[in-house]
PDB file of C-alpha atoms in Angstrom:
ATOM      1  CA  MET A   4      -3.579  11.285  -8.108  1.00  0.00           C
ATOM      2  CA  GLU A   5      -4.486  14.509  -6.376  1.00  0.00           C
ATOM      3  CA  THR A   6      -4.166  13.511  -2.711  1.00  0.00           C
ATOM      4  CA  PRO A   7      -2.249  10.425  -1.576  1.00  0.00           C
ATOM      5  CA  GLU A   8      -4.462   7.746  -0.124  1.00  0.00           C
ATOM      6  CA  GLY A   9      -4.132   7.111   3.611  1.00  0.00           C
ATOM      7  CA  HIS A  10      -2.697   3.623   3.252  1.00  0.00           C
ATOM      8  CA  LEU A  11       0.099   4.994   1.020  1.00  0.00           C
ATOM      9  CA  LEU A  12       1.013   7.610   3.608  1.00  0.00           C
ATOM     10  CA  TRP A  13       0.987   4.986   6.358  1.00  0.00           C
ATOM     11  CA  ALA A  14       3.200   2.623   4.359  1.00  0.00           C
ATOM     12  CA  ALA A  15       5.596   5.423   3.395  1.00  0.00           C
ATOM     13  CA  ARG A  16       6.164   6.288   7.076  1.00  0.00           C
ATOM     14  CA  ILE A  17       6.668   9.926   6.129  1.00  0.00           C
ATOM     15  CA  ARG A  18       9.268  11.723   8.275  1.00  0.00           C
ATOM     16  CA  PRO A  19       8.814  15.305   9.510  1.00  0.00           C
ATOM     17  CA  ASP A  20      11.009  16.490   6.623  1.00  0.00           C
ATOM     18  CA  GLY A  21       8.629  14.833   4.110  1.00  0.00           C
ATOM     19  CA  ARG A  22      10.928  11.988   3.053  1.00  0.00           C
ATOM     20  CA  PRO A  23       9.887   8.306   3.231  1.00  0.00           C
ATOM     21  CA  GLY A  24      10.915   6.383   6.331  1.00  0.00           C
ATOM     22  CA  SER A  25      13.907   4.091   6.661  1.00  0.00           C
ATOM     23  CA  GLY A  26      13.921   1.243   4.151  1.00  0.00           C
ATOM     24  CA  VAL A  27      10.798   2.476   2.327  1.00  0.00           C
ATOM     25  CA  ARG A  28      10.872   2.501  -1.484  1.00  0.00           C
ATOM     26  CA  THR A  29       8.333   4.467  -3.477  1.00  0.00           C
ATOM     27  CA  VAL A  30       7.730   3.621  -7.124  1.00  0.00           C
ATOM     28  CA  ARG A  31       5.478   5.293  -9.705  1.00  0.00           C
ATOM     29  CA  GLN A  32       4.224   3.862 -13.003  1.00  0.00           C
ATOM     30  CA  GLY A  33       1.976   6.168 -15.017  1.00  0.00           C
ATOM     31  CA  GLY A  34      -1.162   6.705 -12.922  1.00  0.00           C
ATOM     32  CA  ALA A  35      -0.198   4.236 -10.174  1.00  0.00           C
ATOM     33  CA  ILE A  36       2.068   4.477  -7.138  1.00  0.00           C
ATOM     34  CA  ALA A  37       3.409   2.000  -4.600  1.00  0.00           C
ATOM     35  CA  ALA A  38       5.159   2.403  -1.267  1.00  0.00           C
ATOM     36  CA  ALA A  39       7.092  -0.744  -0.310  1.00  0.00           C
ATOM     37  CA  SER A  40       7.669  -0.776   3.436  1.00  0.00           C
ATOM     38  CA  PRO A  41       9.615  -3.419   5.384  1.00  0.00           C
ATOM     39  CA  ALA A  42       8.083  -4.914   8.534  1.00  0.00           C
ATOM     40  CA  LEU A  43       4.920  -2.835   8.246  1.00  0.00           C
ATOM     41  CA  SER A  44       2.466  -4.197  10.786  1.00  0.00           C
ATOM     42  CA  GLY A  45       4.555  -7.364  11.025  1.00  0.00           C
ATOM     43  CA  ARG A  46       5.065  -8.033   7.290  1.00  0.00           C
ATOM     44  CA  ASP A  47       6.863  -6.584   4.300  1.00  0.00           C
ATOM     45  CA  ARG A  48       4.048  -4.802   2.461  1.00  0.00           C
ATOM     46  CA  SER A  49       3.615  -2.764  -0.680  1.00  0.00           C
ATOM     47  CA  ALA A  50       0.778  -0.235  -0.598  1.00  0.00           C
ATOM     48  CA  VAL A  51      -0.559   0.330  -4.105  1.00  0.00           C
ATOM     49  CA  ALA A  52      -3.082   2.778  -5.558  1.00  0.00           C
ATOM     50  CA  GLY A  53      -4.021   4.270  -8.891  1.00  0.00           C
ATOM     51  CA  GLU A  54      -5.212   3.249 -12.320  1.00  0.00           C
ATOM     52  CA  GLU A  55      -5.678  -0.497 -12.788  1.00  0.00           C
ATOM     53  CA  GLY A  56      -3.613  -0.923 -15.970  1.00  0.00           C
ATOM     54  CA  ASP A  57      -0.685   1.037 -14.561  1.00  0.00           C
ATOM     55  CA  ALA A  58      -0.998  -0.736 -11.203  1.00  0.00           C
ATOM     56  CA  VAL A  59      -0.650  -4.122 -12.934  1.00  0.00           C
ATOM     57  CA  ALA A  60       2.681  -3.064 -14.462  1.00  0.00           C
ATOM     58  CA  LEU A  61       3.771  -1.543 -11.166  1.00  0.00           C
ATOM     59  CA  VAL A  62       2.940  -4.599  -9.048  1.00  0.00           C
ATOM     60  CA  ARG A  63       4.908  -6.748 -11.483  1.00  0.00           C
ATOM     61  CA  GLU A  64       7.913  -4.409 -11.172  1.00  0.00           C
ATOM     62  CA  VAL A  65       8.026  -3.765  -7.405  1.00  0.00           C
ATOM     63  CA  PRO A  66       9.220  -7.289  -6.409  1.00  0.00           C
ATOM     64  CA  ARG A  67      12.168  -6.909  -8.792  1.00  0.00           C
ATOM     65  CA  GLU A  68      13.252  -3.859  -6.812  1.00  0.00           C
ATOM     66  CA  VAL A  69      12.444  -4.885  -3.236  1.00  0.00           C
ATOM     67  CA  GLY A  70      12.093  -8.680  -3.272  1.00  0.00           C
ATOM     68  CA  PRO A  71       9.266 -11.195  -3.478  1.00  0.00           C
ATOM     69  CA  ALA A  72       8.265 -11.030   0.212  1.00  0.00           C
ATOM     70  CA  TYR A  73       6.411  -7.721  -0.265  1.00  0.00           C
ATOM     71  CA  ARG A  74       2.671  -8.333  -0.512  1.00  0.00           C
ATOM     72  CA  PRO A  75       0.558  -5.653  -2.189  1.00  0.00           C
ATOM     73  CA  PHE A  76      -2.412  -4.134  -0.398  1.00  0.00           C
ATOM     74  CA  GLY A  77      -4.833  -1.385  -1.274  1.00  0.00           C
ATOM     75  CA  ALA A  78      -8.447  -0.794  -2.200  1.00  0.00           C
ATOM     76  CA  ALA A  79     -10.314  -4.108  -2.431  1.00  0.00           C
ATOM     77  CA  GLY A  80     -11.469  -3.500  -6.017  1.00  0.00           C
ATOM     78  CA  LEU A  81      -7.947  -2.750  -7.201  1.00  0.00           C
ATOM     79  CA  ILE A  82      -6.447  -5.766  -5.428  1.00  0.00           C
ATOM     80  CA  ASP A  83      -9.171  -8.019  -6.877  1.00  0.00           C
ATOM     81  CA  ALA A  84      -8.309  -6.729 -10.366  1.00  0.00           C
ATOM     82  CA  LEU A  85      -4.599  -7.313  -9.782  1.00  0.00           C
ATOM     83  CA  VAL A  86      -5.204 -10.876  -8.607  1.00  0.00           C
ATOM     84  CA  ARG A  87      -7.228 -11.588 -11.771  1.00  0.00           C
ATOM     85  CA  ARG A  88      -4.651 -10.046 -14.118  1.00  0.00           C
ATOM     86  CA  ILE A  89      -1.302 -11.100 -12.645  1.00  0.00           C
ATOM     87  CA  PRO A  90      -0.346 -14.770 -12.725  1.00  0.00           C
ATOM     88  CA  GLY A  91       1.445 -16.064  -9.694  1.00  0.00           C
ATOM     89  CA  PRO A  92       0.689 -17.077  -6.155  1.00  0.00           C
ATOM     90  CA  ALA A  93      -2.976 -17.272  -5.259  1.00  0.00           C
ATOM     91  CA  PRO A  94      -4.148 -14.816  -2.624  1.00  0.00           C
ATOM     92  CA  GLY A  95      -4.291 -16.305   0.823  1.00  0.00           C
ATOM     93  CA  GLY A  96      -5.122 -15.464   4.367  1.00  0.00           C
ATOM     94  CA  PRO A  97      -7.603 -12.956   5.630  1.00  0.00           C
ATOM     95  CA  PRO A  98      -8.064  -9.715   3.699  1.00  0.00           C
ATOM     96  CA  PHE A  99      -6.175  -6.637   4.859  1.00  0.00           C
ATOM     97  CA  LEU A 100      -8.802  -4.138   5.967  1.00  0.00           C
ATOM     98  CA  TRP A 101      -8.285  -0.379   6.069  1.00  0.00           C
ATOM     99  CA  MET A 102     -10.470   2.304   7.567  1.00  0.00           C
ATOM    100  CA  GLU A 103      -9.886   6.031   7.895  1.00  0.00           C
ATOM    101  CA  THR A 104     -11.873   9.101   8.799  1.00  0.00           C
ATOM    102  CA  GLN A 105     -11.739  12.814   8.072  1.00  0.00           C
ATOM    103  CA  THR A 106     -12.768  13.756  11.616  1.00  0.00           C
ATOM    104  CA  SER A 107     -11.076  13.384  14.975  1.00  0.00           C
ATOM    105  CA  PRO A 108     -12.558  10.809  17.307  1.00  0.00           C
ATOM    106  CA  GLY A 109     -14.556  12.026  20.268  1.00  0.00           C
ATOM    107  CA  PRO A 110     -13.561  11.509  23.874  1.00  0.00           C
ATOM    108  CA  VAL A 111     -13.017   7.925  24.998  1.00  0.00           C
ATOM    109  CA  PRO A 112     -16.053   6.753  26.970  1.00  0.00           C
ATOM    110  CA  PRO A 113     -15.435   5.664  30.572  1.00  0.00           C
ATOM    111  CA  GLY A 114     -14.415   2.017  30.819  1.00  0.00           C
ATOM    112  CA  VAL A 115     -13.034   1.845  27.265  1.00  0.00           C
ATOM    113  CA  GLY A 116      -9.349   1.630  26.409  1.00  0.00           C
TER     114      GLY A 116
END
């Protein structure tokens, strides 16, 4: 991967010195990477990105290192592929949605926020 995806950076809680935040574990498997982050937006989550085949192996390995409570999230296509290829609990609940931009937002309009 050339540039880390935004959801990986968010999950890693990168400190000013460039290290992952407290309790965060990062794991790499071939062309896939995961950042397991405790209590991220209210839940233990594992951000995952990369090549599908490597991501399958990675998502199987991460719970052995951090525990079964960590739910993977990432690009919808990758998560759909993981759900089809990894036996285990069925996906549940609403999807985790992610949006990012390359530009700064404009001024907040009056009456908003």
